[in-house]
Short mmCIF file of N, CA and C in Angstrom, two decimals:
data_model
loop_
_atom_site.label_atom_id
_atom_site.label_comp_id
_atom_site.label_asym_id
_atom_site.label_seq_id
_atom_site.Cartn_x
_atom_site.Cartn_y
_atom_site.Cartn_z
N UNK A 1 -37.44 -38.13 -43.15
CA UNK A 1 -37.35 -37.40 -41.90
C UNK A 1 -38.62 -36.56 -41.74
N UNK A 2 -38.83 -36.45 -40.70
CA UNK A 2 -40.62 -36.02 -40.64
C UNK A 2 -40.19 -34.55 -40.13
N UNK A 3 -41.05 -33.76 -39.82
CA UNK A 3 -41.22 -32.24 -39.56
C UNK A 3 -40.56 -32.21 -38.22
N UNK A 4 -41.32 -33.03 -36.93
CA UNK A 4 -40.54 -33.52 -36.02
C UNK A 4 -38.63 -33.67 -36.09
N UNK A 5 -38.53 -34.32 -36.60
CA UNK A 5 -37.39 -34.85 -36.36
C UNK A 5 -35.87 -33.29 -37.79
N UNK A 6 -36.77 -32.56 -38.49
CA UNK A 6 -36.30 -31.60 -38.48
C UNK A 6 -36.22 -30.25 -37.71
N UNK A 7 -36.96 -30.29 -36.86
CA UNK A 7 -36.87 -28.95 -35.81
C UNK A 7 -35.95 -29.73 -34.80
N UNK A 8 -36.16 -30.63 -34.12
CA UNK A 8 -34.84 -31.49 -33.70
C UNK A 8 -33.46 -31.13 -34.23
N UNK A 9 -33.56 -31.43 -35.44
CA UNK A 9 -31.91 -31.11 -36.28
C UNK A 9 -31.74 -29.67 -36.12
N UNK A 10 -32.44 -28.48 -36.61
CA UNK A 10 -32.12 -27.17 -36.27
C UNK A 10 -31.83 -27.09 -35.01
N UNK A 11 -32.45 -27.32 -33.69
CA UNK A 11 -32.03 -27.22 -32.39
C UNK A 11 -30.82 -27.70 -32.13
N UNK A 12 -30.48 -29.01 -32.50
CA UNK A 12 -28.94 -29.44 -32.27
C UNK A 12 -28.22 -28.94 -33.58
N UNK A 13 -28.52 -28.23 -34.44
CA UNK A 13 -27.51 -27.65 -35.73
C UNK A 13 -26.95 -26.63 -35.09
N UNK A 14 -28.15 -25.86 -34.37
CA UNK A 14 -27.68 -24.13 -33.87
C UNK A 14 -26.83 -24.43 -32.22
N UNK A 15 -27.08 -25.20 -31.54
CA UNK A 15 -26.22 -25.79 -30.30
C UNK A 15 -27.22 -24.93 -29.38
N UNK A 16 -28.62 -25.16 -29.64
CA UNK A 16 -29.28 -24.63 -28.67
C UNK A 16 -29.74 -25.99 -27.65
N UNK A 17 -30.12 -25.39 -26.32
CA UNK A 17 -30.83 -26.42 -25.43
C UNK A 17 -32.44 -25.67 -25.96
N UNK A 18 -33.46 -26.87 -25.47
CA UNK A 18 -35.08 -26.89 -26.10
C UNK A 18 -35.39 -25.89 -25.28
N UNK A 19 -34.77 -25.62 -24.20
CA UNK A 19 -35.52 -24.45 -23.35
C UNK A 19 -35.07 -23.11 -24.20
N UNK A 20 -33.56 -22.69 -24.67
CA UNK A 20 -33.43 -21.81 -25.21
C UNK A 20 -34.25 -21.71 -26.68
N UNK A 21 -34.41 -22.59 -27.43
CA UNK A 21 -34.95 -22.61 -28.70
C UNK A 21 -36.40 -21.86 -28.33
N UNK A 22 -36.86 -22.72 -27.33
CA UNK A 22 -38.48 -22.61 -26.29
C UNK A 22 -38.65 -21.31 -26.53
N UNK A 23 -37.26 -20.20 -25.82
CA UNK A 23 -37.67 -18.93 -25.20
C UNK A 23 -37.05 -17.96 -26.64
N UNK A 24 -36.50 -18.29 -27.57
CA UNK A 24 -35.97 -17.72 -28.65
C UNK A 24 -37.52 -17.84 -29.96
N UNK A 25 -38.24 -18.47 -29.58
CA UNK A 25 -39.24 -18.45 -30.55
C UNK A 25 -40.59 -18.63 -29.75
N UNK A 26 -40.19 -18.21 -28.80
CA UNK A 26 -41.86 -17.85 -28.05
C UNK A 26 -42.89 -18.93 -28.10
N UNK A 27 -42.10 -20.42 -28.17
CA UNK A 27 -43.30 -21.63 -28.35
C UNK A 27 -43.24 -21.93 -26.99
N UNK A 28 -44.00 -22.69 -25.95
CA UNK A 28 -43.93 -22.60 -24.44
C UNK A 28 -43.05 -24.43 -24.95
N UNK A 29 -42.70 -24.60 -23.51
CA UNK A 29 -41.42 -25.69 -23.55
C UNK A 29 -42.61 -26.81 -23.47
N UNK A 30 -43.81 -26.98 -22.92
CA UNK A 30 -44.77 -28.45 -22.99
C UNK A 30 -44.84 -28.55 -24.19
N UNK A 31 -45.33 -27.71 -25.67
CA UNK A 31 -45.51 -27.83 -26.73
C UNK A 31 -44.02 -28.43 -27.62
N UNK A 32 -43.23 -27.96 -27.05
CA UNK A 32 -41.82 -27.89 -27.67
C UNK A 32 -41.50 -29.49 -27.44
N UNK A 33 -41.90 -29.96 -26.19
CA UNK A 33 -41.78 -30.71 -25.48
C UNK A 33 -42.52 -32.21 -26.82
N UNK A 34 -43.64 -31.93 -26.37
CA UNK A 34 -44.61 -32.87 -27.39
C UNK A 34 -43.97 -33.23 -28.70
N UNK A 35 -43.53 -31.89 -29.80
CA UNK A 35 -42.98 -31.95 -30.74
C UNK A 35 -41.67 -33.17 -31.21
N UNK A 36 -40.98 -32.59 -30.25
CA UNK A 36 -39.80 -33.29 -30.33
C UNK A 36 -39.92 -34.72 -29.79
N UNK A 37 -40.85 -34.93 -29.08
CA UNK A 37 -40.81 -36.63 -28.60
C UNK A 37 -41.33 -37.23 -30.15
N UNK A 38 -42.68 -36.34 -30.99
CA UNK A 38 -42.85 -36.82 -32.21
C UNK A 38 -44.19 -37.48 -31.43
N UNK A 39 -45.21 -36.75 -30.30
CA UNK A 39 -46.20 -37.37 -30.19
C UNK A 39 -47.42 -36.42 -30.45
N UNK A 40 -47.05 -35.42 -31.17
CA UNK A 40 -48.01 -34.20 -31.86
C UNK A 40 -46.89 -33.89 -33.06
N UNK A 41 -47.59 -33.27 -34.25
CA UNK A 41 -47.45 -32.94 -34.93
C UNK A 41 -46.79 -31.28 -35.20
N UNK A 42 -46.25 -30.53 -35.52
CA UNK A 42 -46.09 -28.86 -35.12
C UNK A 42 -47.00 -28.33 -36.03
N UNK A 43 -47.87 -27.51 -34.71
CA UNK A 43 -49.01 -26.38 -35.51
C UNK A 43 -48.13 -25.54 -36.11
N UNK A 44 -49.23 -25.16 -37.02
CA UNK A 44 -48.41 -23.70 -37.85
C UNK A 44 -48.62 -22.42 -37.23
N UNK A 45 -48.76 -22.51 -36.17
CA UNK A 45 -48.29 -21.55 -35.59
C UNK A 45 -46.60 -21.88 -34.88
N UNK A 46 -46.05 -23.34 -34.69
CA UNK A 46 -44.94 -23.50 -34.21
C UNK A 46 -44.16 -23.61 -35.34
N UNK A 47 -44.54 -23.79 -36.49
CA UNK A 47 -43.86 -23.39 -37.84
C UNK A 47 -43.55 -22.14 -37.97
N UNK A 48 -44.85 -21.40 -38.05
CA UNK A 48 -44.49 -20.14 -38.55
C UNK A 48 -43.60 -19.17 -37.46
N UNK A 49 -43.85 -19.21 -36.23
CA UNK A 49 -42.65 -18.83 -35.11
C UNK A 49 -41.29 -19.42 -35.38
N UNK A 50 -40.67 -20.66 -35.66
CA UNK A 50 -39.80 -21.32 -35.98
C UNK A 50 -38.91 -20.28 -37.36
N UNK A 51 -40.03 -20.08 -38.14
CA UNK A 51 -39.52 -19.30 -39.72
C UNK A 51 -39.51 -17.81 -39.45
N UNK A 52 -39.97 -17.34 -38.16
CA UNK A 52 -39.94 -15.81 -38.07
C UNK A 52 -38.24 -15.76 -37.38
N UNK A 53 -38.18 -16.17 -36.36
CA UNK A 53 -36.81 -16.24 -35.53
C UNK A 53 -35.49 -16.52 -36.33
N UNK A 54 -36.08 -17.52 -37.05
CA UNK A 54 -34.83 -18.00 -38.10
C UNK A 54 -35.05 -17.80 -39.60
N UNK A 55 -35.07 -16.33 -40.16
CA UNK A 55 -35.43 -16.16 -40.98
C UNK A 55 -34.27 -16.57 -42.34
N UNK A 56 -33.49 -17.45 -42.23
CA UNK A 56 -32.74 -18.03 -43.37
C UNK A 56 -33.16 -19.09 -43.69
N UNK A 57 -33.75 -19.31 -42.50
CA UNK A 57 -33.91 -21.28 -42.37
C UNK A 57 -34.97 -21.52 -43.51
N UNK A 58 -34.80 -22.10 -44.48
CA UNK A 58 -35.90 -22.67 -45.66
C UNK A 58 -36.86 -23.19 -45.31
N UNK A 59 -38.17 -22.43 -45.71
CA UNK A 59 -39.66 -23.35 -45.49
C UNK A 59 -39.45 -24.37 -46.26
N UNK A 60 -39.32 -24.73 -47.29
CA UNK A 60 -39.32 -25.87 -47.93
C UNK A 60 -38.55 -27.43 -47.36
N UNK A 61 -37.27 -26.53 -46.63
CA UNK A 61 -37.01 -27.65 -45.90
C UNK A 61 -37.55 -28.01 -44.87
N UNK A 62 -37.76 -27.25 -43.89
CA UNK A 62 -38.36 -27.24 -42.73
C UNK A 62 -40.22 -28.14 -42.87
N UNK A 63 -40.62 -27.38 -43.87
CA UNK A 63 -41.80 -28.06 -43.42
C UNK A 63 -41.83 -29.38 -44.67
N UNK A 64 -41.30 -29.82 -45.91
CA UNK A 64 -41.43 -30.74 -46.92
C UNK A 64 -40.04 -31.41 -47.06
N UNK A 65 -38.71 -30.62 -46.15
CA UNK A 65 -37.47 -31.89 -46.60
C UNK A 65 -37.22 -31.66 -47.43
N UNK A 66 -37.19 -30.84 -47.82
CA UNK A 66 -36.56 -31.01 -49.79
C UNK A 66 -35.57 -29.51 -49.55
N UNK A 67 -34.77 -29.75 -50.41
CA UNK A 67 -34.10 -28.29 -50.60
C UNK A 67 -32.72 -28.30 -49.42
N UNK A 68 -32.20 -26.90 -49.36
CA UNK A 68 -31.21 -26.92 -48.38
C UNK A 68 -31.75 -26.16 -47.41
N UNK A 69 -31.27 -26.44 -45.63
CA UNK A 69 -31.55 -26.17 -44.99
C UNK A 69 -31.61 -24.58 -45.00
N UNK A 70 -30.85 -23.67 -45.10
CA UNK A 70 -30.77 -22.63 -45.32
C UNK A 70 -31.09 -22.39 -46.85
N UNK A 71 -31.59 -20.89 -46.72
CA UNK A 71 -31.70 -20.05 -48.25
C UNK A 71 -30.71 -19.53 -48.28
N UNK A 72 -29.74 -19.18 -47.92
CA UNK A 72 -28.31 -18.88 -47.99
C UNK A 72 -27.45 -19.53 -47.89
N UNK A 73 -26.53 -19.50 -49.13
CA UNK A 73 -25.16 -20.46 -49.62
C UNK A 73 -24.52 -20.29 -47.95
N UNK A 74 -24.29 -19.44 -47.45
CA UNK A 74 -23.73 -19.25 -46.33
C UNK A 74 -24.86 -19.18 -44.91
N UNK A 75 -24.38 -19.55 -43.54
CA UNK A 75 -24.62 -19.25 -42.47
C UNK A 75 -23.78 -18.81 -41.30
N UNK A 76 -23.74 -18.22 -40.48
CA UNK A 76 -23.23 -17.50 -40.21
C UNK A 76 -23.50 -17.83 -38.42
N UNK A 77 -22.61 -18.81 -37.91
CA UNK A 77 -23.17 -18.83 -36.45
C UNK A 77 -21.79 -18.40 -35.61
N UNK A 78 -22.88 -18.31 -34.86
CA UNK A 78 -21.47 -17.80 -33.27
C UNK A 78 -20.97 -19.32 -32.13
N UNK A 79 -19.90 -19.50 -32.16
CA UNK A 79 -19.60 -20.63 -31.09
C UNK A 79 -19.56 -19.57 -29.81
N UNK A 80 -18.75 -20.15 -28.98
CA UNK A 80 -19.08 -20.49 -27.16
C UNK A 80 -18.20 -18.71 -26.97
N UNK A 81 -16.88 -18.54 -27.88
CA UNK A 81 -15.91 -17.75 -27.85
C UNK A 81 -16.26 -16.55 -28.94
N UNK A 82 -17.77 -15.95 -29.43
CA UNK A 82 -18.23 -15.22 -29.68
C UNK A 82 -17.71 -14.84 -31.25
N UNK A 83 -16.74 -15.97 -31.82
CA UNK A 83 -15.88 -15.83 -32.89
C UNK A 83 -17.06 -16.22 -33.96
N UNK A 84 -16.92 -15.92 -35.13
CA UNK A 84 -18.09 -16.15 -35.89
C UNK A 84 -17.34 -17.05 -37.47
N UNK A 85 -17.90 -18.47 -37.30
CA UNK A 85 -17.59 -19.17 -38.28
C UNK A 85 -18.62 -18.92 -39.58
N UNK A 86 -18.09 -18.86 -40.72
CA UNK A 86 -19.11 -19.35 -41.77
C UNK A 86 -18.79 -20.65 -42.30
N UNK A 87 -19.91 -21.40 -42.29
CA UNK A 87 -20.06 -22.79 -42.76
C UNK A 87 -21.07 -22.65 -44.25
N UNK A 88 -20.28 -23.37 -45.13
CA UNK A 88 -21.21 -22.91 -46.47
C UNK A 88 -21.52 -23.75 -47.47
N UNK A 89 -21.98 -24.94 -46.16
CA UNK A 89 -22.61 -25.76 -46.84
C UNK A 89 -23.71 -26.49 -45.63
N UNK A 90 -24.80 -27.02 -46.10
CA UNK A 90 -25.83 -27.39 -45.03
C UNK A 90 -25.27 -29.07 -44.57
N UNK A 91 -24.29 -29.84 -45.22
CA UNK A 91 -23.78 -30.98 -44.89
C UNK A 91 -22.90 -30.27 -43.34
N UNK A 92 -22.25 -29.42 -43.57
CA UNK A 92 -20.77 -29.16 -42.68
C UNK A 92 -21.63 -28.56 -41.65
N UNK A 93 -22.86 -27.62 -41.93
CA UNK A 93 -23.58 -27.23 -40.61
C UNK A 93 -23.97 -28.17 -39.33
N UNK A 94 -24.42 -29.20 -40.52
CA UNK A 94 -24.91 -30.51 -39.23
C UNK A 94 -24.10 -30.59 -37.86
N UNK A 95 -22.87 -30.30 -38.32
CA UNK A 95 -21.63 -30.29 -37.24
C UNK A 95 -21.57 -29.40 -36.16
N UNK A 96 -22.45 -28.28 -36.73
CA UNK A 96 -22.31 -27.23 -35.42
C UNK A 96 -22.28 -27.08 -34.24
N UNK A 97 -23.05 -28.37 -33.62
CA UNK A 97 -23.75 -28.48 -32.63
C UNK A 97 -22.68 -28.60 -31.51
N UNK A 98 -21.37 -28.95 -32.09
CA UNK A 98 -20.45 -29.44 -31.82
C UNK A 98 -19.90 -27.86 -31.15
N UNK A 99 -19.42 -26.83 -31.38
CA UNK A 99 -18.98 -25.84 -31.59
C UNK A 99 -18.26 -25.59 -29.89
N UNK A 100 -19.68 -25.79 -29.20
CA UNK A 100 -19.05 -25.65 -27.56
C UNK A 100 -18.14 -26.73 -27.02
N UNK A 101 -18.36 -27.83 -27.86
CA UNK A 101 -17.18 -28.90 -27.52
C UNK A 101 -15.89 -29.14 -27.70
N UNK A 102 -15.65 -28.78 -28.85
CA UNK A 102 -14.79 -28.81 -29.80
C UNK A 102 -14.02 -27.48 -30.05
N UNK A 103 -12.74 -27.69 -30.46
CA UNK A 103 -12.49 -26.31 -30.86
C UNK A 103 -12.53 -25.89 -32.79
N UNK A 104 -12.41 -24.61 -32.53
CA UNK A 104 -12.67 -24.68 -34.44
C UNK A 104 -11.82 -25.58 -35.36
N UNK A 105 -10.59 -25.90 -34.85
CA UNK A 105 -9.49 -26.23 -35.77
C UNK A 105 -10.03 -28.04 -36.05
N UNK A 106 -10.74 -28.57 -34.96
CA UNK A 106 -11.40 -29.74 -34.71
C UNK A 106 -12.58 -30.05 -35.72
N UNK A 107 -13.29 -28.60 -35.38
CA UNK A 107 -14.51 -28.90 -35.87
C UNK A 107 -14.57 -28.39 -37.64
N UNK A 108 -13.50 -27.96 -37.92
CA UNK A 108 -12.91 -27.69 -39.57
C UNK A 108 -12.16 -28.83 -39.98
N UNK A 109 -11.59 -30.04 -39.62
CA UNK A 109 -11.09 -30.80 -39.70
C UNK A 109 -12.07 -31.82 -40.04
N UNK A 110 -13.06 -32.08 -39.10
CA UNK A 110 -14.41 -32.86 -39.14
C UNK A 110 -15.20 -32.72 -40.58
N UNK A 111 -15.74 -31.44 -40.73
CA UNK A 111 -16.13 -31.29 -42.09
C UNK A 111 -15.41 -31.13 -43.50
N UNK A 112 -13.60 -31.23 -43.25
CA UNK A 112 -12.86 -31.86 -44.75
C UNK A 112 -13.19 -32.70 -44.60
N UNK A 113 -13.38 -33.37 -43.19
CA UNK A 113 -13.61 -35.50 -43.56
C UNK A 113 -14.44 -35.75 -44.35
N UNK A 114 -15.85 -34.82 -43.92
CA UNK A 114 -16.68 -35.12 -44.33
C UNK A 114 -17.05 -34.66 -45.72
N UNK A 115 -16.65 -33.80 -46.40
CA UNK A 115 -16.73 -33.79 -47.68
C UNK A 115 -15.29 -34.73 -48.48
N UNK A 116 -14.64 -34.54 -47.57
CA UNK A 116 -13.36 -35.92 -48.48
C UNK A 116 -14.56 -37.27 -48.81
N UNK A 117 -14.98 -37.67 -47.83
CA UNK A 117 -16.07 -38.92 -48.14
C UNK A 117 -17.34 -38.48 -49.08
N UNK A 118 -17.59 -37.24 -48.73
CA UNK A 118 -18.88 -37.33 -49.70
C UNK A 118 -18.43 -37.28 -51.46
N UNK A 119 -17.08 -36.85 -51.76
CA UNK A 119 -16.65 -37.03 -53.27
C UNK A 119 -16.20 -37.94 -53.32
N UNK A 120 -15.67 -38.90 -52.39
CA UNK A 120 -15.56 -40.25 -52.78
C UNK A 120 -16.63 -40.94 -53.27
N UNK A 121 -18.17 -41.09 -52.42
CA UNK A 121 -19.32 -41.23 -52.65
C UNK A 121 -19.80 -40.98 -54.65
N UNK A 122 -19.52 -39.57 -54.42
CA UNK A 122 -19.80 -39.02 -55.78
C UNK A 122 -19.05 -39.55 -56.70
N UNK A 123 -17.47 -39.89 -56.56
CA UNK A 123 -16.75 -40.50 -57.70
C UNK A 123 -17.30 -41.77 -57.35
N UNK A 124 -17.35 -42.76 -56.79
CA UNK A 124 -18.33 -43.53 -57.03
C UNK A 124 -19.37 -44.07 -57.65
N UNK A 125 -20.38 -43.22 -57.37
CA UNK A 125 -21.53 -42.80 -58.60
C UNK A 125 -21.22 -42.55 -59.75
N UNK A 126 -20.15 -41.52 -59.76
CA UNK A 126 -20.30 -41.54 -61.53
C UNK A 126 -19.35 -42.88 -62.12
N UNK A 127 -18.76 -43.41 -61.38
CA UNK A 127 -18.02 -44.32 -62.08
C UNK A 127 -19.27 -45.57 -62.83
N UNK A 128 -20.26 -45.42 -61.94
CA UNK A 128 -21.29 -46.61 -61.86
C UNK A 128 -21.99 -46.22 -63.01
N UNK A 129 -22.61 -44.78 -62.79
CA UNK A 129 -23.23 -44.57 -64.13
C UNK A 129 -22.15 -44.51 -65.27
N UNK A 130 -21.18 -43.90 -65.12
CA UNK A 130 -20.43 -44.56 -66.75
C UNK A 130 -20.57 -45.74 -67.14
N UNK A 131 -19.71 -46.27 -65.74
CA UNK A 131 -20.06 -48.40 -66.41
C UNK A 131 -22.07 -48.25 -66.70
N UNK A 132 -22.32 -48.16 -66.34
CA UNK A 132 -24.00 -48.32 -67.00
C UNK A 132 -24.11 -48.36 -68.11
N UNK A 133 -24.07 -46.73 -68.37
CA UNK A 133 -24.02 -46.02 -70.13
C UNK A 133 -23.27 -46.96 -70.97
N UNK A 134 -21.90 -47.22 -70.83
CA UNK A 134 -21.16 -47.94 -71.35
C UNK A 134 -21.91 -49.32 -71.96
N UNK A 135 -22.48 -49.95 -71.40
CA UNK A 135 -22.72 -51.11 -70.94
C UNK A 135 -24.19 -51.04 -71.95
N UNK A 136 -24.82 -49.97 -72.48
CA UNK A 136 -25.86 -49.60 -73.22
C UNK A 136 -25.78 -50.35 -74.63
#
């Protein structure tokens, strides 16, 4: 996933439109614009505005992909009804975007699915690497 296509994911993680993201980090909307089509690259100056506004959000992810989206086990966003969920994990955040659509009981339902599948995944894996080892 390129730098592009992670400021993308923060914009639809936080359930912002590009104009609000635009006017929440002081980048003008043509630049914002460019970014997100993925036909310029983001100056570091649209980095470093990006990491001032959202000061949880991980440089490491943001600009290299690696790591968790947040530096905090927890985040802390507001839906449509000013109620404040914590999501405390960067898999279940992905979902946020959802927040004005959905109601909470929906959108808490969505992310057991989604960790019910991701330990399936994981028991999976380890079953594979046992049979491996085994198999040594």
């Amino acid at each position: 996933m390129s730098v592009n296509q992670r400021i993308s994911e923060i914009i639809t993680i936080l359930g912002m439109t590009q104009a609000a993201f635009s006017e929440k980090t002081g980048i003008n909307r043509p630049t914002l614009s460019t970014v997100m089509k993925g036909t310029n690259a983001p100056s570091f100056m649209v980095v470093e505005s990006i990491l001032r506004n959202f000061p949880n959000l991980s440089p490491n992810w943001l600009i290299l992909g690696e790591g968790e989206i947040w530096k905090n086990e927890s985040e802390y966003l507001n839906n449509s009804n000013n109620k404040t969920i914590a999501i405390k994990n960067s898999n279940a955040k992905r979902h946020t975007s959802s927040l004005e659509s959905i109601n909470e009981k929906e959108l808490l339902q969505k992310i057991i699915t989604d960790k019910d599948s991701h330990i399936a995944d994981l028991r999976r894996t380890i079953a594979l690497l046992e049979k491996s080892l085994m198999g040594k």
